[in-house]
Tab-separated table of C-alpha atoms in Angstrom:
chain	number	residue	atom	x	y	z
K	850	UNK	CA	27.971	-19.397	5.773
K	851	UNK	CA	27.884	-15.753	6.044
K	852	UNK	CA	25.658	-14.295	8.367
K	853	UNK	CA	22.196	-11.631	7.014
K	854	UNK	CA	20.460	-9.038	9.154
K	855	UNK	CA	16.796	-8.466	8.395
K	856	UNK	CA	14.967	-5.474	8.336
K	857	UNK	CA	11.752	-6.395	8.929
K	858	UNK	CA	8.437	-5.909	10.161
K	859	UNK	CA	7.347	-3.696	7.013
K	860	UNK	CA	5.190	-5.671	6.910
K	861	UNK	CA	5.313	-8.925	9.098
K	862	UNK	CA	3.079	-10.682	7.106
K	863	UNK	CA	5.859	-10.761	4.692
K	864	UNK	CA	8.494	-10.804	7.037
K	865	UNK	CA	7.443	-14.162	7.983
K	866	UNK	CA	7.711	-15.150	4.259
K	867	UNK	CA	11.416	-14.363	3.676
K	868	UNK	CA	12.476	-15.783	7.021
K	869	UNK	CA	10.626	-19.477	5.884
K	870	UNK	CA	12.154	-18.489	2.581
K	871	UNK	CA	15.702	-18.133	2.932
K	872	UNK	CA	15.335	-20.914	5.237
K	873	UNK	CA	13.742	-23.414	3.267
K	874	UNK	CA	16.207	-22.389	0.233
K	875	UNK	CA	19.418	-22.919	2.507
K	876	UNK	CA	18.235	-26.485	3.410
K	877	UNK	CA	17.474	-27.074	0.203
K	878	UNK	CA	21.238	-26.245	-0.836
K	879	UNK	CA	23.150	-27.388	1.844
K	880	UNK	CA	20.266	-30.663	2.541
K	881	UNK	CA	19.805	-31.911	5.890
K	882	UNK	CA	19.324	-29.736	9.370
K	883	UNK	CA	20.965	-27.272	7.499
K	884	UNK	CA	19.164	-23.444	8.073
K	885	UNK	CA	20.182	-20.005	7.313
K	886	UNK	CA	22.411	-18.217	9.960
K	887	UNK	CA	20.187	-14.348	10.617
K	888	UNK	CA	19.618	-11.431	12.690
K	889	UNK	CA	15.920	-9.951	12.258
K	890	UNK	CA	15.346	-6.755	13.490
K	891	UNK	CA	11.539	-5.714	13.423
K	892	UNK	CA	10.151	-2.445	13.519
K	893	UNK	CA	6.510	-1.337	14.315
K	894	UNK	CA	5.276	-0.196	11.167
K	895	UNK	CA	2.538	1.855	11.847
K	896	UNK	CA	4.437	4.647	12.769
K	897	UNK	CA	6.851	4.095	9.539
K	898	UNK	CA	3.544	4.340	7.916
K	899	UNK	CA	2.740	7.288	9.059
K	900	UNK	CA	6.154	8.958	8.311
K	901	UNK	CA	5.691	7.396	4.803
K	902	UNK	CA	2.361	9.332	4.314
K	903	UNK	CA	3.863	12.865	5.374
K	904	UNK	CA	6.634	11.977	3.421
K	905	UNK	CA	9.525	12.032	6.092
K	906	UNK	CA	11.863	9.674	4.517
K	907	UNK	CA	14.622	11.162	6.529
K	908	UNK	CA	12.739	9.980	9.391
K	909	UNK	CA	12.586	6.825	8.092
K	910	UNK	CA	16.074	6.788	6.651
K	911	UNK	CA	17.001	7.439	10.143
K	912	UNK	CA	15.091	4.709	12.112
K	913	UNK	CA	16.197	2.122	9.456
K	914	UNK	CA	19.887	3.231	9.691
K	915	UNK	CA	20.072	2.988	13.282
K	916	UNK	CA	18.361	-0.993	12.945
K	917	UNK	CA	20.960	-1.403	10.273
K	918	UNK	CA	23.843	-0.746	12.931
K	919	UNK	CA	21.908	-2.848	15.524
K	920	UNK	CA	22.333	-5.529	13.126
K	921	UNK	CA	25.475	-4.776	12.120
K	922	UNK	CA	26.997	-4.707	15.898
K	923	UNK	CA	25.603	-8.081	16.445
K	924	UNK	CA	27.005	-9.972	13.547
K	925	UNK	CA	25.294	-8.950	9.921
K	926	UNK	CA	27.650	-9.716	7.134
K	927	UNK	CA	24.681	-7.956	4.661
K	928	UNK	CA	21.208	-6.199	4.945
K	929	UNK	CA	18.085	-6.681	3.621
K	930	UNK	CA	15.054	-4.498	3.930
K	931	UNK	CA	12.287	-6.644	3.602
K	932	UNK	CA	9.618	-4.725	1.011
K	933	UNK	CA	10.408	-2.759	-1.652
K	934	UNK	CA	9.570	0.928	-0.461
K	935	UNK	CA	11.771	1.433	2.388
K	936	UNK	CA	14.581	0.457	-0.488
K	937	UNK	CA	14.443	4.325	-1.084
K	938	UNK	CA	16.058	4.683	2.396
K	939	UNK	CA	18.903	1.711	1.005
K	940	UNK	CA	21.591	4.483	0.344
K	941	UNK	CA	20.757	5.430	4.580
K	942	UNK	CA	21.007	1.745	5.634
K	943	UNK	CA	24.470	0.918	4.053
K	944	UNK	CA	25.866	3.786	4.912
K	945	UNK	CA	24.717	2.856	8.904
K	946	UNK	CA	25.180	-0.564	8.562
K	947	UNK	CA	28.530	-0.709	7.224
K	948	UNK	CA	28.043	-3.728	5.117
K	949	UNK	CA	26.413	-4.517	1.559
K	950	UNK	CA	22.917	-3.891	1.209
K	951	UNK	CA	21.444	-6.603	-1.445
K	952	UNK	CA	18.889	-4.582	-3.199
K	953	UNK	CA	15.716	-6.088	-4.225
K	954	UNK	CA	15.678	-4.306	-7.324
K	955	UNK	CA	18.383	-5.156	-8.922
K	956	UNK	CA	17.753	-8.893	-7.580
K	957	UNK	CA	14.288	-8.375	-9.353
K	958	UNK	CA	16.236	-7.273	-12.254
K	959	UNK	CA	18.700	-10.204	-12.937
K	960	UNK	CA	15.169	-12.664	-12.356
K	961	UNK	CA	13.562	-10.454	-15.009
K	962	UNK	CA	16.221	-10.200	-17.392
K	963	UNK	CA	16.797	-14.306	-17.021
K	964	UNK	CA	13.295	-14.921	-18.400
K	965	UNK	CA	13.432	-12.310	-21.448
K	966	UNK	CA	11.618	-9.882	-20.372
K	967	UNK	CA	12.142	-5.899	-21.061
K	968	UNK	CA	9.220	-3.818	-20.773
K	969	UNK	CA	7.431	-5.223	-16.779
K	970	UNK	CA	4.667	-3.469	-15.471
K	971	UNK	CA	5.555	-3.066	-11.918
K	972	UNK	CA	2.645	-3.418	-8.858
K	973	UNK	CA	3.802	-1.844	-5.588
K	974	UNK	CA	2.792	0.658	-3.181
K	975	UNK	CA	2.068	4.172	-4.335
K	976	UNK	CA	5.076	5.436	-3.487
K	977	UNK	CA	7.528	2.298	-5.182
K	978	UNK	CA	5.672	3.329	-8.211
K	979	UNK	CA	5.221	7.083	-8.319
K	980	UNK	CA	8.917	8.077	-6.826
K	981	UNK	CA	12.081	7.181	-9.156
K	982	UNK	CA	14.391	5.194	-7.400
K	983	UNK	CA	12.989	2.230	-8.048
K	984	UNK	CA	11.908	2.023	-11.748
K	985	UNK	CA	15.491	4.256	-12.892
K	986	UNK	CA	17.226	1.378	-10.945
K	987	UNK	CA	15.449	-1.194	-12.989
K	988	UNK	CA	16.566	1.036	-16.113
K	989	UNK	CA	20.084	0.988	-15.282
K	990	UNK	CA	19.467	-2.876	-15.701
K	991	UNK	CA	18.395	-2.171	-19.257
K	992	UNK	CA	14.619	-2.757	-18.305
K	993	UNK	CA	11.994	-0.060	-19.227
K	994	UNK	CA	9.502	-0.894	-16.507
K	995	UNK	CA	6.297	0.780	-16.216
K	996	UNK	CA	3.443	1.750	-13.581
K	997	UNK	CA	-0.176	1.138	-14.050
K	998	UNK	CA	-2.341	4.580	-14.768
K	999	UNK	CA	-3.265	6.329	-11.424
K	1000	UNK	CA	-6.909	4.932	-10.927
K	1001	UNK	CA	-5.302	1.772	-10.592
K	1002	UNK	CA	-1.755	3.112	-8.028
K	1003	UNK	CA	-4.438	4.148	-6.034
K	1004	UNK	CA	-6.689	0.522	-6.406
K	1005	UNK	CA	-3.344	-0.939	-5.780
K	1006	UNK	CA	-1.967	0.811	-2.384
K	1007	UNK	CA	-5.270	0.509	-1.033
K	1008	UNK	CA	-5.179	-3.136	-1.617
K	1009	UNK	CA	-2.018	-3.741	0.228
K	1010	UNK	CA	-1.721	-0.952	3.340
K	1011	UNK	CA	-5.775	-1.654	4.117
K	1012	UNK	CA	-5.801	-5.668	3.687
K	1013	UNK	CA	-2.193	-7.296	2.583
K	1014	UNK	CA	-0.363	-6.056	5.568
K	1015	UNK	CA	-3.157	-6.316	7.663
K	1016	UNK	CA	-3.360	-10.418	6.292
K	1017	UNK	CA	-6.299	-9.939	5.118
K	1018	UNK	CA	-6.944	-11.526	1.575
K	1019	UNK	CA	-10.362	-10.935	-0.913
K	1020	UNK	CA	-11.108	-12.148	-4.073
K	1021	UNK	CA	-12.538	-9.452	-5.240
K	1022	UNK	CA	-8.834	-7.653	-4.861
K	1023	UNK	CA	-7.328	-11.107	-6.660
K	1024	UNK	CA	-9.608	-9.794	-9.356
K	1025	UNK	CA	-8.537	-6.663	-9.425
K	1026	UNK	CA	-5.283	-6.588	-9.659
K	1027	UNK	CA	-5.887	-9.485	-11.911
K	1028	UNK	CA	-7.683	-6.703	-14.174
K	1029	UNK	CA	-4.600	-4.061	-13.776
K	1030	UNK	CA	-2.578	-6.895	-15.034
K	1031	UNK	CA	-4.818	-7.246	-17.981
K	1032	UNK	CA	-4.672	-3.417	-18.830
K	1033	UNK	CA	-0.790	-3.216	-18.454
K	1034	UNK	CA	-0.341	-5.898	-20.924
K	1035	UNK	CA	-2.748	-3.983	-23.369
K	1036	UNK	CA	-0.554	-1.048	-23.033
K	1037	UNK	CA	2.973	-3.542	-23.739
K	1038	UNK	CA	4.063	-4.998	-20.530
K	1039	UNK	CA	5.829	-8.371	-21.704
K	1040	UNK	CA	6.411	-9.423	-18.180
K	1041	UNK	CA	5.011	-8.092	-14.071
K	1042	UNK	CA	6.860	-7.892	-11.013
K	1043	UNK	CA	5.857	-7.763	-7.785
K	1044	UNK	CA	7.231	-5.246	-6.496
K	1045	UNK	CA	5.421	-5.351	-3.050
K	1046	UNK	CA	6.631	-8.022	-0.698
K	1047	UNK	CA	2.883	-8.699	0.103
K	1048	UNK	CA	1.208	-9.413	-3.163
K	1049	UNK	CA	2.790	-12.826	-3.312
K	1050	UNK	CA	0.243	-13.444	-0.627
K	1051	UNK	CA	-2.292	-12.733	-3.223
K	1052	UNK	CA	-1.530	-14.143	-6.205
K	1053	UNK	CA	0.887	-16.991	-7.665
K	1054	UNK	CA	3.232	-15.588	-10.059
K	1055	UNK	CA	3.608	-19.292	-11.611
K	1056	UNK	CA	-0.554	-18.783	-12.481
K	1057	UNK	CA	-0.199	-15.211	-14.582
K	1058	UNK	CA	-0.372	-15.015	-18.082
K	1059	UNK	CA	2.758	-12.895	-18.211
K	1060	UNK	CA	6.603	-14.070	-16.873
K	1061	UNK	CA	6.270	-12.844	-13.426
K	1062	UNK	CA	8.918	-12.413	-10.478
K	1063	UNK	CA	7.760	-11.594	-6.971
K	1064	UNK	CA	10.139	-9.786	-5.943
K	1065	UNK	CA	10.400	-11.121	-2.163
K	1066	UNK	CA	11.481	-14.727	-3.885
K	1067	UNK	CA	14.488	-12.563	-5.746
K	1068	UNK	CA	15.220	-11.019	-2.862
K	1069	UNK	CA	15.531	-14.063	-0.861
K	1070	UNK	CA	17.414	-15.929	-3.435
K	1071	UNK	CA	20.301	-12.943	-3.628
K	1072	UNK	CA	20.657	-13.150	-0.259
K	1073	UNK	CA	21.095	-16.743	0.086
K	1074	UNK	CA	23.794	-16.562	-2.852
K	1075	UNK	CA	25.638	-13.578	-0.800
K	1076	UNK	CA	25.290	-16.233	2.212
K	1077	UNK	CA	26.723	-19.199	0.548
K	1078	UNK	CA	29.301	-17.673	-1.571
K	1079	UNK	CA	27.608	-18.058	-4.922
């Protein structure tokens, strides 16, 4: 069994979900005692936050590169950043680490692509929407994903930064992003990701009207291929 280093902490509420994750799905493979062999590294993510408001991604690149070599010095066969935004510091984070990065999106991707869909609406933080590295690396995958309109970015990154990754959960957020849902599929989504590690906290992809992947489940089940050789 090959050996993962976590990046997480961003947040831990979700942090906690790919450690049970990759855990559970490990035992489930292997049956028994069997677990998942790991190396979580944690960071404090307000001040990441606050880098990712001014818009310092070197910053960040640079404090996740220099957790990816912590990680790497103590055993990490592979990396994973747990949430989707920091993946615009991935490029940083191999090239510190040493080793393969498993990237969420293209593990979102192959999930996506396995259930026929083409055209997902992705829901993610302001900035996993609005920048390009993550919807031209779903479009290398042959997927034309698509952001909601603004009013509803905005709706959106409020809804995780102020109460997600704080653990807080309200209904009247489950019905909003419900309703953003709703409107993407007007305008042609044929399928939704969820492309913020915390909004699997919210809702249950299984219960949407459209083929759904949260992309925290791909993520975890890439890296527990790369650790069991599949």
């Amino acid at each position: 069994m090959r050996t993962l280093g976590l990046i997480g902490g961003i947040s831990a509420e979700s942090t906690v979900v790919y450690y049970q994750l990759i855990n559970r799905l490990v035992r489930e493979r292997l049956g028994g005692l069997h677990s998942a062999k790991l190396i979580l590294w944690s960071v404090d993510f307000a001040p990441i936050a606050e880098l990712q408001a001014k818009g310092d991604w070197d910053e960040t690149g640079r404090q996740l590169g220099e957790a990816a070599r912590r990680l790497a010095a103590a055993g990490a066969e592979a990396m994973l950043i747990c949430a989707n935004t920091m993946h615009l510091n991935a490029p940083q984070v191999a090239e510190a680490g040493g080793v393969p990065v498993i990237h969420i999106a293209d593990a979102t991707a192959q999930a996506l692509t396995a259930r026929g869909v083409r055209r997902p609406l992705l829901l993610a933080t302001r900035f996993t929407m609005e920048k390009p590295f993550y919807l031209d690396r779903l479009r290398g995958q042959g997927l034309d994903g698509f952001a909601p309109e603004q009013a509803d970015r905005e709706r959106l990154h409020a809804i995780i930064y102020d109460e997600l990754c704080q653990g807080v959960i309200r209904e009247e957020s489950r019905t909003a992003v419900l309703e953003i849902i709703d409107r993407g599929r007007a305008a042609g989504a044929d399928g939704v990701i969820f492309g913020c590690t915390e909004i699997g906290l919210l809702l249950d992809p299984a219960q949407m009207a459209l083929p759904t992947v949260d992309s925290a489940v791909a993520h975890c089940e890439a890296a527990v291929d790369f650790a069991l050789g599949g």
